[in-house]
XYZ file of N, CA and C in Angstrom:
756
model
N -55.811 -144.797 -242.208
C -56.942 -144.848 -243.127
C -58.211 -144.422 -242.389
N -58.922 -143.433 -242.941
C -60.151 -142.964 -242.332
C -61.268 -143.979 -242.554
N -62.017 -144.270 -241.499
C -63.098 -145.236 -241.570
C -64.461 -144.555 -241.528
N -64.678 -143.711 -240.538
C -65.881 -142.888 -240.496
C -65.489 -141.495 -240.022
N -66.179 -140.509 -240.543
C -65.886 -139.119 -240.207
C -67.207 -138.439 -239.890
N -67.590 -138.528 -238.611
C -68.839 -137.939 -238.150
C -68.585 -136.487 -237.730
N -69.626 -135.697 -237.531
C -69.404 -134.295 -237.139
C -68.564 -134.136 -235.870
N -68.720 -135.078 -234.920
C -68.052 -134.930 -233.622
C -66.999 -136.006 -233.348
N -66.900 -136.986 -234.230
C -66.006 -138.129 -234.032
C -65.340 -138.491 -235.349
N -64.034 -138.754 -235.285
C -63.328 -139.299 -236.440
C -62.705 -140.619 -236.036
N -62.922 -141.656 -236.841
C -62.388 -142.980 -236.556
C -61.478 -143.409 -237.699
N -60.255 -143.799 -237.345
C -59.288 -144.213 -238.353
C -58.648 -145.536 -237.956
N -58.027 -146.171 -238.948
C -57.160 -147.333 -238.724
C -55.725 -146.862 -238.956
N -54.952 -146.650 -237.870
C -53.617 -146.064 -238.026
C -52.569 -147.001 -238.574
N -52.893 -148.296 -238.697
C -51.930 -149.279 -239.206
C -52.688 -150.301 -240.036
N -52.573 -150.182 -241.337
C -53.333 -151.051 -242.231
C -52.977 -152.523 -242.066
N -51.792 -152.815 -241.534
C -51.394 -154.209 -241.335
C -52.105 -154.845 -240.143
N -52.738 -154.020 -239.311
C -53.512 -154.532 -238.162
C -54.920 -153.944 -238.272
N -55.811 -154.591 -239.011
C -57.138 -154.000 -239.255
C -57.994 -153.877 -238.012
N -57.599 -154.518 -236.909
C -58.351 -154.412 -235.671
C -57.883 -153.293 -234.759
N -56.983 -152.434 -235.255
C -56.465 -151.316 -234.472
C -57.191 -150.035 -234.885
N -57.712 -149.287 -233.904
C -58.528 -148.110 -234.197
C -58.081 -146.910 -233.368
N -58.212 -145.729 -233.979
C -57.974 -144.460 -233.294
C -59.242 -143.628 -233.400
N -59.813 -143.263 -232.247
C -61.007 -142.424 -232.201
C -60.608 -141.036 -231.725
N -60.847 -140.029 -232.564
C -60.524 -138.649 -232.217
C -61.811 -137.910 -231.853
N -61.813 -137.323 -230.653
C -62.964 -136.575 -230.152
C -62.894 -135.155 -230.697
N -64.012 -134.663 -231.224
C -63.979 -133.364 -231.900
C -65.277 -132.587 -231.680
N -65.668 -132.480 -230.396
C -66.883 -131.727 -230.080
C -66.499 -130.344 -229.557
N -65.965 -129.530 -230.430
C -65.556 -128.185 -230.051
C -64.287 -128.189 -229.224
N -63.967 -127.054 -228.642
C -62.707 -126.909 -227.914
C -62.673 -127.723 -226.630
N -63.856 -128.013 -226.036
C -63.879 -128.656 -224.724
C -64.368 -130.098 -224.735
N -64.876 -130.593 -225.856
C -65.388 -131.969 -225.932
C -66.363 -132.276 -224.792
N -67.296 -131.365 -224.550
C -68.315 -131.625 -223.534
C -69.306 -132.670 -224.058
N -69.702 -133.564 -223.176
C -70.621 -134.624 -223.569
C -72.040 -134.094 -223.673
N -72.615 -134.281 -224.836
C -74.011 -133.983 -225.122
C -74.679 -135.282 -225.551
N -75.992 -135.254 -225.684
C -76.698 -136.446 -226.153
C -76.184 -136.856 -227.526
N -75.953 -135.880 -228.416
C -75.470 -136.197 -229.758
C -74.051 -136.750 -229.733
N -73.194 -136.198 -228.884
C -71.813 -136.675 -228.761
C -71.798 -138.136 -228.318
N -72.621 -138.456 -227.312
C -72.724 -139.834 -226.831
C -73.221 -140.755 -227.951
N -74.220 -140.297 -228.703
C -74.745 -141.106 -229.810
C -73.658 -141.415 -230.833
N -72.829 -140.423 -231.150
C -71.789 -140.639 -232.161
C -70.690 -141.567 -231.643
N -70.365 -141.475 -230.361
C -69.392 -142.415 -229.791
C -69.944 -143.834 -229.872
N -71.204 -144.004 -229.522
C -71.819 -145.336 -229.606
C -71.876 -145.818 -231.052
N -72.139 -144.905 -231.978
C -72.158 -145.262 -233.395
C -70.783 -145.735 -233.836
N -69.730 -145.063 -233.376
C -68.368 -145.467 -233.717
C -68.042 -146.831 -233.121
N -68.479 -147.080 -231.885
C -68.238 -148.386 -231.273
C -68.996 -149.481 -232.017
N -70.219 -149.179 -232.455
C -70.968 -150.130 -233.286
C -70.197 -150.453 -234.559
N -69.676 -149.417 -235.197
C -68.928 -149.605 -236.444
C -67.703 -150.499 -236.204
N -67.010 -150.271 -235.105
C -65.832 -151.094 -234.794
C -66.241 -152.551 -234.643
N -67.300 -152.804 -233.894
C -67.725 -154.188 -233.681
C -68.140 -154.851 -234.989
N -68.844 -154.119 -235.831
C -69.249 -154.665 -237.130
C -68.020 -154.973 -237.983
N -67.015 -154.083 -237.925
C -65.777 -154.298 -238.684
C -65.027 -155.521 -238.179
N -64.938 -155.671 -236.847
C -64.225 -156.812 -236.268
C -64.826 -158.131 -236.730
N -66.151 -158.185 -236.830
C -66.828 -159.419 -237.224
C -66.558 -159.793 -238.676
N -66.074 -158.834 -239.473
C -65.826 -159.087 -240.896
C -64.351 -159.346 -241.221
N -63.468 -159.198 -240.243
C -62.034 -159.372 -240.495
C -61.716 -160.850 -240.669
N -61.014 -161.230 -241.734
C -60.672 -162.637 -241.962
C -59.876 -163.222 -240.796
N -59.999 -164.509 -240.590
C -59.401 -165.186 -239.442
C -57.905 -164.930 -239.318
N -57.181 -164.989 -240.429
C -55.728 -164.793 -240.372
C -55.382 -163.405 -239.837
N -56.110 -162.386 -240.293
C -55.877 -161.031 -239.823
C -56.384 -160.844 -238.394
N -57.450 -161.565 -238.062
C -58.010 -161.456 -236.713
C -57.034 -161.958 -235.657
N -56.130 -162.849 -236.047
C -55.146 -163.359 -235.094
C -54.167 -162.278 -234.634
N -54.125 -161.161 -235.335
C -53.284 -160.043 -234.910
C -53.926 -159.250 -233.776
N -55.197 -159.537 -233.533
C -55.897 -158.864 -232.463
C -56.262 -157.433 -232.805
N -56.413 -156.610 -231.779
C -56.797 -155.221 -232.016
C -56.866 -154.439 -230.720
N -57.061 -153.140 -230.850
C -57.175 -152.242 -229.700
C -57.783 -150.931 -230.172
N -58.239 -150.146 -229.209
C -58.837 -148.840 -229.484
C -58.134 -147.774 -228.658
N -57.704 -146.697 -229.323
C -57.122 -145.533 -228.657
C -58.067 -144.354 -228.873
N -58.311 -143.581 -227.815
C -59.079 -142.339 -227.965
C -58.199 -141.155 -227.579
N -58.411 -140.036 -228.246
C -57.647 -138.824 -227.936
C -58.366 -137.621 -228.526
N -57.766 -136.451 -228.360
C -58.290 -135.240 -228.963
C -57.128 -134.290 -229.236
N -57.463 -133.033 -229.494
C -56.461 -132.002 -229.758
C -56.703 -130.831 -228.812
N -55.652 -130.074 -228.542
C -55.823 -128.830 -227.812
C -55.790 -128.981 -226.311
N -56.429 -128.052 -225.632
C -56.334 -127.895 -224.187
C -57.089 -128.971 -223.415
N -58.161 -129.518 -223.995
C -59.015 -130.460 -223.285
C -59.067 -131.819 -223.971
N -58.971 -132.869 -223.140
C -59.406 -134.204 -223.568
C -60.932 -134.197 -223.526
N -61.470 -133.802 -222.376
C -62.904 -133.502 -222.263
C -63.152 -132.723 -220.985
N -63.964 -131.685 -221.090
C -64.305 -130.856 -219.934
C -65.622 -131.289 -219.306
N -65.980 -132.545 -219.515
C -67.133 -133.103 -218.816
C -68.442 -132.988 -219.548
N -69.522 -133.045 -218.782
C -70.865 -133.005 -219.358
C -71.271 -131.579 -219.708
N -72.173 -131.472 -220.671
C -72.834 -130.193 -220.947
C -73.855 -130.005 -219.826
N -73.452 -129.324 -218.751
C -74.203 -129.314 -217.505
C -75.635 -128.803 -217.677
N -75.811 -127.708 -218.404
C -77.157 -127.153 -218.556
C -78.095 -128.147 -219.218
N -77.580 -128.851 -220.241
C -78.400 -129.854 -220.917
C -78.694 -131.030 -219.990
N -77.690 -131.437 -219.203
C -77.888 -132.546 -218.271
C -78.945 -132.213 -217.228
N -78.884 -131.003 -216.687
C -79.856 -130.600 -215.678
C -81.259 -130.465 -216.274
N -81.318 -130.033 -217.518
C -82.615 -129.852 -218.180
C -83.240 -131.190 -218.566
N -82.416 -132.098 -219.114
C -82.955 -133.323 -219.703
C -83.000 -134.503 -218.742
N -82.275 -134.432 -217.631
C -82.352 -135.473 -216.608
C -82.011 -136.862 -217.126
N -82.922 -137.808 -216.888
C -82.665 -139.206 -217.253
C -82.359 -139.373 -218.735
N -83.000 -138.578 -219.582
C -82.770 -138.684 -221.026
C -81.321 -138.377 -221.382
N -80.641 -137.647 -220.524
C -79.226 -137.326 -220.717
C -78.343 -138.338 -219.989
N -78.615 -138.537 -218.692
C -77.701 -139.331 -217.862
C -77.697 -140.813 -218.222
N -78.853 -141.386 -218.534
C -78.913 -142.822 -218.786
C -78.111 -143.222 -220.030
N -78.241 -142.532 -221.174
C -77.385 -142.884 -222.324
C -75.893 -142.677 -222.035
N -75.565 -141.631 -221.266
C -74.155 -141.391 -220.935
C -73.598 -142.554 -220.113
N -74.350 -143.006 -219.102
C -73.856 -144.104 -218.272
C -73.825 -145.425 -219.051
N -74.757 -145.602 -219.963
C -74.721 -146.796 -220.814
C -73.473 -146.783 -221.687
N -73.094 -145.614 -222.194
C -71.882 -145.489 -222.991
C -70.641 -145.830 -222.162
N -70.604 -145.365 -220.895
C -69.479 -145.703 -220.022
C -69.394 -147.216 -219.816
N -70.532 -147.872 -219.600
C -70.549 -149.324 -219.410
C -70.068 -150.046 -220.661
N -70.474 -149.543 -221.812
C -70.052 -150.158 -223.081
C -68.542 -150.065 -223.254
N -67.992 -148.894 -222.973
C -66.555 -148.706 -223.123
C -65.789 -149.498 -222.074
N -66.289 -149.531 -220.839
C -65.633 -150.251 -219.755
C -65.504 -151.732 -220.065
N -66.453 -152.279 -220.820
C -66.460 -153.716 -221.125
C -66.206 -153.995 -222.604
N -65.612 -153.057 -223.315
C -65.469 -153.203 -224.765
C -64.597 -154.416 -225.111
N -64.873 -155.022 -226.226
C -64.227 -156.282 -226.579
C -62.768 -156.133 -227.014
N -62.302 -154.910 -227.191
C -60.897 -154.650 -227.472
C -60.242 -153.975 -226.269
N -58.933 -154.131 -226.082
C -58.227 -153.294 -225.110
C -58.375 -151.832 -225.505
N -58.495 -150.953 -224.515
C -58.714 -149.534 -224.781
C -57.670 -148.685 -224.066
N -57.224 -147.628 -224.757
C -56.207 -146.724 -224.222
C -56.694 -145.295 -224.403
N -56.704 -144.525 -223.325
C -57.013 -143.100 -223.400
C -55.711 -142.319 -223.474
N -55.515 -141.591 -224.568
C -54.365 -140.697 -224.713
C -54.850 -139.309 -224.306
N -54.620 -138.951 -223.050
C -55.218 -137.754 -222.456
C -54.350 -136.548 -222.795
N -54.794 -135.799 -223.791
C -54.006 -134.697 -224.362
C -54.089 -133.400 -223.567
N -55.048 -133.318 -222.640
C -55.235 -132.084 -221.872
C -56.113 -132.373 -220.673
N -56.845 -131.372 -220.218
C -57.673 -131.540 -219.027
C -58.749 -132.604 -219.254
N -58.967 -133.415 -218.212
C -60.057 -134.397 -218.204
C -60.832 -134.168 -216.910
N -61.910 -133.404 -216.996
C -62.670 -133.017 -215.823
C -64.022 -133.733 -215.778
N -64.428 -134.137 -214.578
C -65.772 -134.634 -214.318
C -66.154 -135.745 -215.318
N -67.147 -135.504 -216.168
C -67.551 -136.520 -217.135
C -66.423 -136.941 -218.062
N -65.478 -136.041 -218.318
C -64.305 -136.396 -219.119
C -63.361 -137.299 -218.364
N -63.245 -137.079 -217.057
C -62.468 -137.965 -216.197
C -63.092 -139.357 -216.182
N -64.416 -139.419 -216.029
C -65.105 -140.712 -216.013
C -64.934 -141.450 -217.340
N -64.995 -140.713 -218.441
C -64.782 -141.321 -219.751
C -63.383 -141.933 -219.824
N -62.378 -141.201 -219.336
C -61.014 -141.734 -219.319
C -60.920 -142.962 -218.427
N -61.601 -142.932 -217.285
C -61.566 -144.061 -216.359
C -62.172 -145.322 -216.966
N -63.059 -145.167 -217.929
C -63.695 -146.323 -218.564
C -62.733 -147.096 -219.465
N -61.559 -146.528 -219.742
C -60.548 -147.221 -220.553
C -59.718 -148.161 -219.682
N -59.048 -149.091 -220.349
C -58.165 -150.019 -219.636
C -56.871 -149.352 -219.204
N -56.350 -148.462 -220.030
C -55.068 -147.800 -219.780
C -55.232 -146.309 -220.042
N -54.578 -145.497 -219.221
C -54.583 -144.047 -219.404
C -53.147 -143.533 -219.511
N -52.853 -142.874 -220.632
C -51.569 -142.204 -220.845
C -51.866 -140.710 -220.854
N -51.137 -139.945 -220.055
C -51.483 -138.533 -219.875
C -50.308 -137.634 -220.206
N -50.613 -136.543 -220.830
C -49.617 -135.517 -221.121
C -49.039 -134.981 -219.808
N -47.709 -134.972 -219.710
C -47.045 -134.637 -218.450
C -46.917 -133.145 -218.209
N -46.796 -132.367 -219.266
C -46.420 -130.964 -219.113
C -47.601 -130.029 -218.906
N -48.796 -130.495 -219.187
C -49.968 -129.627 -219.047
C -51.230 -130.473 -218.961
N -52.144 -130.057 -218.090
C -53.424 -130.746 -217.981
C -53.631 -131.379 -216.620
N -54.882 -131.369 -216.164
C -55.281 -131.999 -214.903
C -56.360 -133.029 -215.180
N -56.432 -134.005 -214.290
C -57.547 -134.950 -214.294
C -58.236 -134.800 -212.951
N -59.551 -134.608 -212.973
C -60.244 -134.244 -211.740
C -61.736 -134.540 -211.822
N -62.311 -134.761 -210.627
C -63.760 -134.830 -210.456
C -64.157 -133.595 -209.661
N -64.685 -132.596 -210.325
C -64.933 -131.306 -209.674
C -66.399 -131.063 -209.349
N -67.191 -132.148 -209.249
C -68.615 -131.977 -208.957
C -68.845 -131.265 -207.627
N -67.975 -131.517 -206.648
C -68.181 -130.880 -205.345
C -68.091 -129.358 -205.455
N -67.249 -128.880 -206.354
C -67.125 -127.430 -206.551
C -68.282 -126.871 -207.367
N -68.919 -127.731 -208.140
C -70.075 -127.311 -208.926
C -71.380 -127.452 -208.138
N -71.296 -128.110 -206.983
C -72.497 -128.333 -206.181
C -73.422 -129.373 -206.762
N -72.831 -130.399 -207.428
C -73.623 -131.436 -208.098
C -73.225 -132.805 -207.540
N -74.167 -133.600 -207.031
C -73.819 -134.948 -206.547
C -73.561 -135.896 -207.713
N -72.854 -136.979 -207.428
C -72.595 -137.987 -208.444
C -73.736 -138.993 -208.515
N -74.157 -139.325 -209.735
C -75.097 -140.411 -209.910
C -74.420 -141.716 -209.466
N -75.182 -142.711 -209.028
C -74.574 -143.950 -208.528
C -73.577 -144.582 -209.498
N -73.918 -144.650 -210.775
C -73.007 -145.259 -211.739
C -71.733 -144.469 -211.925
N -71.845 -143.157 -211.836
C -70.672 -142.309 -211.994
C -69.712 -142.491 -210.821
N -70.260 -142.535 -209.609
C -69.419 -142.795 -208.441
C -68.765 -144.168 -208.554
N -69.510 -145.132 -209.066
C -69.000 -146.502 -209.149
C -67.809 -146.603 -210.090
N -67.855 -145.916 -211.230
C -66.756 -146.058 -212.184
C -65.496 -145.374 -211.673
N -65.648 -144.300 -210.921
C -64.478 -143.656 -210.319
C -63.895 -144.558 -209.238
N -64.768 -145.114 -208.407
C -64.309 -145.945 -207.291
C -63.629 -147.226 -207.777
N -64.065 -147.745 -208.913
C -63.469 -149.004 -209.379
C -62.099 -148.795 -210.002
N -61.749 -147.539 -210.336
C -60.443 -147.289 -210.944
C -59.485 -146.542 -210.015
N -59.992 -145.856 -208.992
C -59.124 -145.199 -208.007
C -59.202 -146.020 -206.733
N -58.196 -146.856 -206.514
C -58.257 -147.860 -205.463
C -57.636 -147.423 -204.137
N -56.851 -146.349 -204.152
C -56.241 -145.891 -202.906
C -57.206 -144.922 -202.209
N -57.628 -145.238 -200.983
C -58.667 -144.437 -200.324
C -58.369 -142.950 -200.224
N -57.117 -142.581 -199.965
C -56.814 -141.153 -199.828
C -56.926 -140.426 -201.161
N -56.557 -141.092 -202.240
C -56.688 -140.480 -203.558
C -58.161 -140.382 -203.952
N -58.940 -141.403 -203.624
C -60.376 -141.370 -203.917
C -61.044 -140.237 -203.132
N -60.694 -140.107 -201.852
C -61.246 -139.026 -201.027
C -60.906 -137.658 -201.614
N -59.624 -137.461 -201.942
C -59.212 -136.160 -202.461
C -59.857 -135.873 -203.811
N -60.030 -136.923 -204.616
C -60.631 -136.746 -205.939
C -62.092 -136.317 -205.822
N -62.881 -137.050 -205.032
C -64.326 -136.836 -205.002
C -64.744 -135.766 -203.996
N -64.147 -135.774 -202.812
C -64.607 -134.881 -201.744
C -63.865 -133.558 -201.688
N -62.707 -133.481 -202.356
C -61.973 -132.212 -202.415
C -61.952 -131.620 -203.822
N -62.314 -132.424 -204.807
C -62.242 -131.949 -206.188
C -60.810 -131.661 -206.610
N -59.869 -132.391 -206.015
C -58.445 -132.123 -206.280
C -58.128 -132.301 -207.756
N -57.354 -131.370 -208.277
C -56.899 -131.461 -209.663
C -55.529 -132.135 -209.682
N -55.511 -133.353 -210.186
C -54.271 -134.125 -210.217
C -53.496 -133.833 -211.494
N -52.251 -133.439 -211.365
C -51.384 -133.393 -212.538
C -50.978 -134.827 -212.862
N -50.397 -135.023 -214.018
C -50.147 -136.373 -214.513
C -49.300 -137.195 -213.550
N -48.229 -136.609 -213.039
C -47.334 -137.377 -212.165
C -48.037 -137.815 -210.891
N -48.924 -136.972 -210.346
C -49.662 -137.341 -209.141
C -50.689 -138.435 -209.440
N -51.314 -138.369 -210.622
C -52.269 -139.407 -211.013
C -51.564 -140.747 -211.207
N -50.339 -140.715 -211.721
C -49.540 -141.944 -211.843
C -49.252 -142.493 -210.443
N -48.872 -141.619 -209.516
C -48.601 -142.047 -208.143
C -49.843 -142.654 -207.500
N -51.022 -142.145 -207.866
C -52.274 -142.666 -207.342
C -52.745 -143.936 -208.011
N -52.067 -144.336 -209.096
C -52.374 -145.593 -209.762
C -53.515 -145.543 -210.749
N -54.052 -144.350 -211.040
C -55.172 -144.298 -211.988
C -54.792 -143.672 -213.321
N -53.536 -143.296 -213.502
C -52.955 -143.014 -214.810
C -51.705 -143.890 -214.912
N -51.521 -144.525 -216.054
C -50.444 -145.506 -216.188
C -49.090 -144.894 -216.510
N -49.096 -143.792 -217.264
C -47.820 -143.205 -217.650
C -48.014 -141.740 -218.009
N -47.057 -140.900 -217.619
C -47.044 -139.480 -217.987
C -45.899 -139.259 -218.969
N -46.207 -138.618 -220.092
C -45.205 -138.450 -221.151
C -45.294 -137.033 -221.715
N -44.233 -136.554 -222.354
C -44.305 -135.250 -223.016
C -45.366 -135.253 -224.113
N -45.909 -134.090 -224.391
C -46.967 -133.974 -225.382
C -46.607 -134.614 -226.708
N -45.379 -134.373 -227.167
C -44.988 -134.875 -228.481
C -44.877 -136.394 -228.540
N -44.861 -137.052 -227.378
C -44.768 -138.511 -227.342
C -46.104 -139.178 -227.024
N -47.116 -138.378 -226.709
C -48.364 -138.914 -226.173
C -48.989 -139.978 -227.070
N -49.248 -139.631 -228.311
C -49.939 -140.571 -229.190
C -49.065 -141.770 -229.518
N -47.774 -141.556 -229.713
C -46.871 -142.667 -230.007
C -46.851 -143.671 -228.859
N -46.762 -143.170 -227.625
C -46.725 -144.069 -226.472
C -48.067 -144.787 -226.318
N -49.169 -144.068 -226.510
C -50.484 -144.705 -226.437
C -50.609 -145.814 -227.477
N -50.102 -145.557 -228.674
C -50.147 -146.570 -229.730
C -49.246 -147.758 -229.402
N -48.125 -147.500 -228.743
C -47.258 -148.596 -228.318
C -47.986 -149.506 -227.332
N -48.652 -148.887 -226.363
C -49.443 -149.680 -225.416
C -50.520 -150.466 -226.151
N -51.229 -149.793 -227.062
C -52.316 -150.446 -227.795
C -51.805 -151.621 -228.615
N -50.666 -151.441 -229.268
C -50.095 -152.505 -230.092
C -49.706 -153.704 -229.246
N -49.110 -153.431 -228.075
C -48.727 -154.525 -227.178
C -49.945 -155.268 -226.657
N -50.983 -154.523 -226.332
C -52.191 -155.133 -225.778
C -53.028 -155.829 -226.838
N -52.877 -155.410 -228.094
C -53.708 -155.937 -229.178
C -53.612 -157.452 -229.289
N -52.421 -157.985 -229.038
C -52.227 -159.432 -229.174
C -53.100 -160.225 -228.204
N -53.468 -159.603 -227.075
C -54.311 -160.298 -226.105
C -55.743 -160.458 -226.612
N -56.079 -159.729 -227.661
C -57.410 -159.846 -228.266
C -57.343 -160.652 -229.558
N -56.296 -161.469 -229.698
C -56.161 -162.251 -230.934
C -57.410 -163.107 -231.140
N -57.818 -163.162 -232.386
C -59.053 -163.858 -232.738
C -60.261 -162.942 -232.712
N -60.124 -161.787 -232.034
C -61.179 -160.770 -231.981
C -62.514 -161.351 -231.516
N -62.423 -162.263 -230.548
C -63.629 -162.884 -229.998
C -64.202 -161.985 -228.900
N -65.111 -162.545 -228.129
C -65.733 -161.809 -227.026
C -65.015 -162.044 -225.694
N -63.858 -162.709 -225.708
C -63.184 -163.071 -224.464
C -62.818 -161.838 -223.637
N -62.222 -160.830 -224.278
C -61.833 -159.616 -223.556
C -63.070 -158.954 -222.945
N -64.128 -158.875 -223.718
C -65.379 -158.294 -223.224
C -65.894 -159.039 -221.999
N -65.894 -160.369 -222.057
C -66.445 -161.161 -220.963
C -65.571 -161.080 -219.718
N -64.262 -161.020 -219.900
C -63.367 -160.843 -218.752
C -63.640 -159.505 -218.053
N -63.758 -158.450 -218.838
C -64.044 -157.133 -218.253
C -65.422 -157.127 -217.587
N -66.387 -157.763 -218.237
C -67.745 -157.773 -217.699
C -67.790 -158.379 -216.303
N -66.916 -159.356 -216.042
C -66.910 -159.984 -214.725
C -66.061 -159.217 -213.715
N -64.889 -158.720 -214.103
C -64.074 -158.016 -213.106
C -64.690 -156.671 -212.719
N -65.490 -156.100 -213.619
C -66.161 -154.833 -213.328
C -67.664 -155.013 -213.137
N -68.071 -156.221 -212.794
C -69.500 -156.546 -212.764
C -70.307 -155.591 -211.888
N -69.843 -155.334 -210.670
C -70.603 -154.472 -209.769
C -70.800 -153.077 -210.368
N -69.723 -152.540 -210.948
C -69.798 -151.205 -211.548
C -70.740 -151.193 -212.742
N -70.623 -152.194 -213.598
C -71.463 -152.255 -214.804
C -72.936 -152.379 -214.431
N -73.234 -153.204 -213.435
C -74.630 -153.364 -213.028
C -75.218 -152.042 -212.534
N -74.424 -151.272 -211.791
C -74.907 -149.975 -211.311
C -75.088 -149.007 -212.473
N -74.135 -148.990 -213.404
C -74.244 -148.111 -214.567
C -75.490 -148.427 -215.392
N -75.751 -149.702 -215.609
C -76.869 -150.101 -216.465
C -78.214 -150.065 -215.742
N -78.163 -150.006 -214.418
C -79.411 -149.917 -213.666
C -80.096 -148.582 -213.917
N -79.292 -147.578 -214.287
C -79.862 -146.294 -214.661
C -80.289 -145.427 -213.510
N -79.825 -145.738 -212.304
C -80.221 -144.938 -211.156
C -79.707 -143.513 -211.239
N -80.590 -142.555 -211.082
C -80.190 -141.149 -211.149
C -80.630 -140.394 -209.896
N -80.685 -141.124 -208.769
C -81.062 -140.500 -207.492
C -79.958 -140.773 -206.488
N -78.937 -139.925 -206.407
C -77.820 -140.145 -205.499
C -78.267 -140.294 -204.042
N -77.750 -141.323 -203.378
C -78.043 -141.533 -201.963
C -79.400 -142.090 -201.650
N -80.186 -142.439 -202.663
C -81.562 -142.902 -202.397
C -81.577 -144.207 -201.606
N -80.539 -145.008 -201.728
C -80.514 -146.294 -201.039
C -80.463 -146.123 -199.517
N -80.042 -144.993 -199.049
C -79.797 -144.811 -197.622
C -80.815 -143.892 -196.945
N -81.563 -143.157 -197.731
C -82.431 -142.123 -197.155
C -83.454 -142.685 -196.172
N -84.048 -143.798 -196.506
C -85.097 -144.339 -195.652
C -84.534 -145.048 -194.426
N -83.203 -145.227 -194.356
C -82.591 -145.978 -193.269
C -81.958 -145.095 -192.209
N -81.940 -143.797 -192.442
C -81.300 -142.893 -191.486
C -82.330 -141.989 -190.794
């Protein structure tokens, strides 16, 4: 059932028997590059979900809920609209990092169904989810800022570091711009499962359905648990710092 249909975002309830289950489809052109408007629509969709959760009757709320995000075609997301980011500076980066913090601590379990390439800002968006399911036969997940000659903002580095826990994988991701195929990302522990394209959404929905029960009652418990386990990352994201390395410059 379609809930909202924005120019860049479509939000549906894929199972009417579980009103707290949501599917968000990204639809910002072929590459799903993050723009100020794209971020606004994602936040609008998250607002709508929260408003809907608060209205679900108690009996139905006991079924819990979850959120799955995905897209179509070659890209899950090809990152930020770089020219706009460089032009607009804080007006671009601060809302984007606030959106990452919101998703990282969202009150429902979240699953990214990565249908294609997830580069840079698209990789960070995927990392903000609780679970990542990735298409096995095609697509890379990567942080390619080093190849673009662009440093990471503090919050962006923090969200990557909090989800890529093996030092060699973190080094290769950030300092080499390595493009990880799905199986390698699974080996690195930052993608949960690699599946054929035709199974991607079904498997993501299976994960979401299993996790939904942990949000029974649709309270703020899931949000508060995430807020504490990711506290350091969230604080950096919300601090809005857009000067990479500024903490160390005066000390060296």
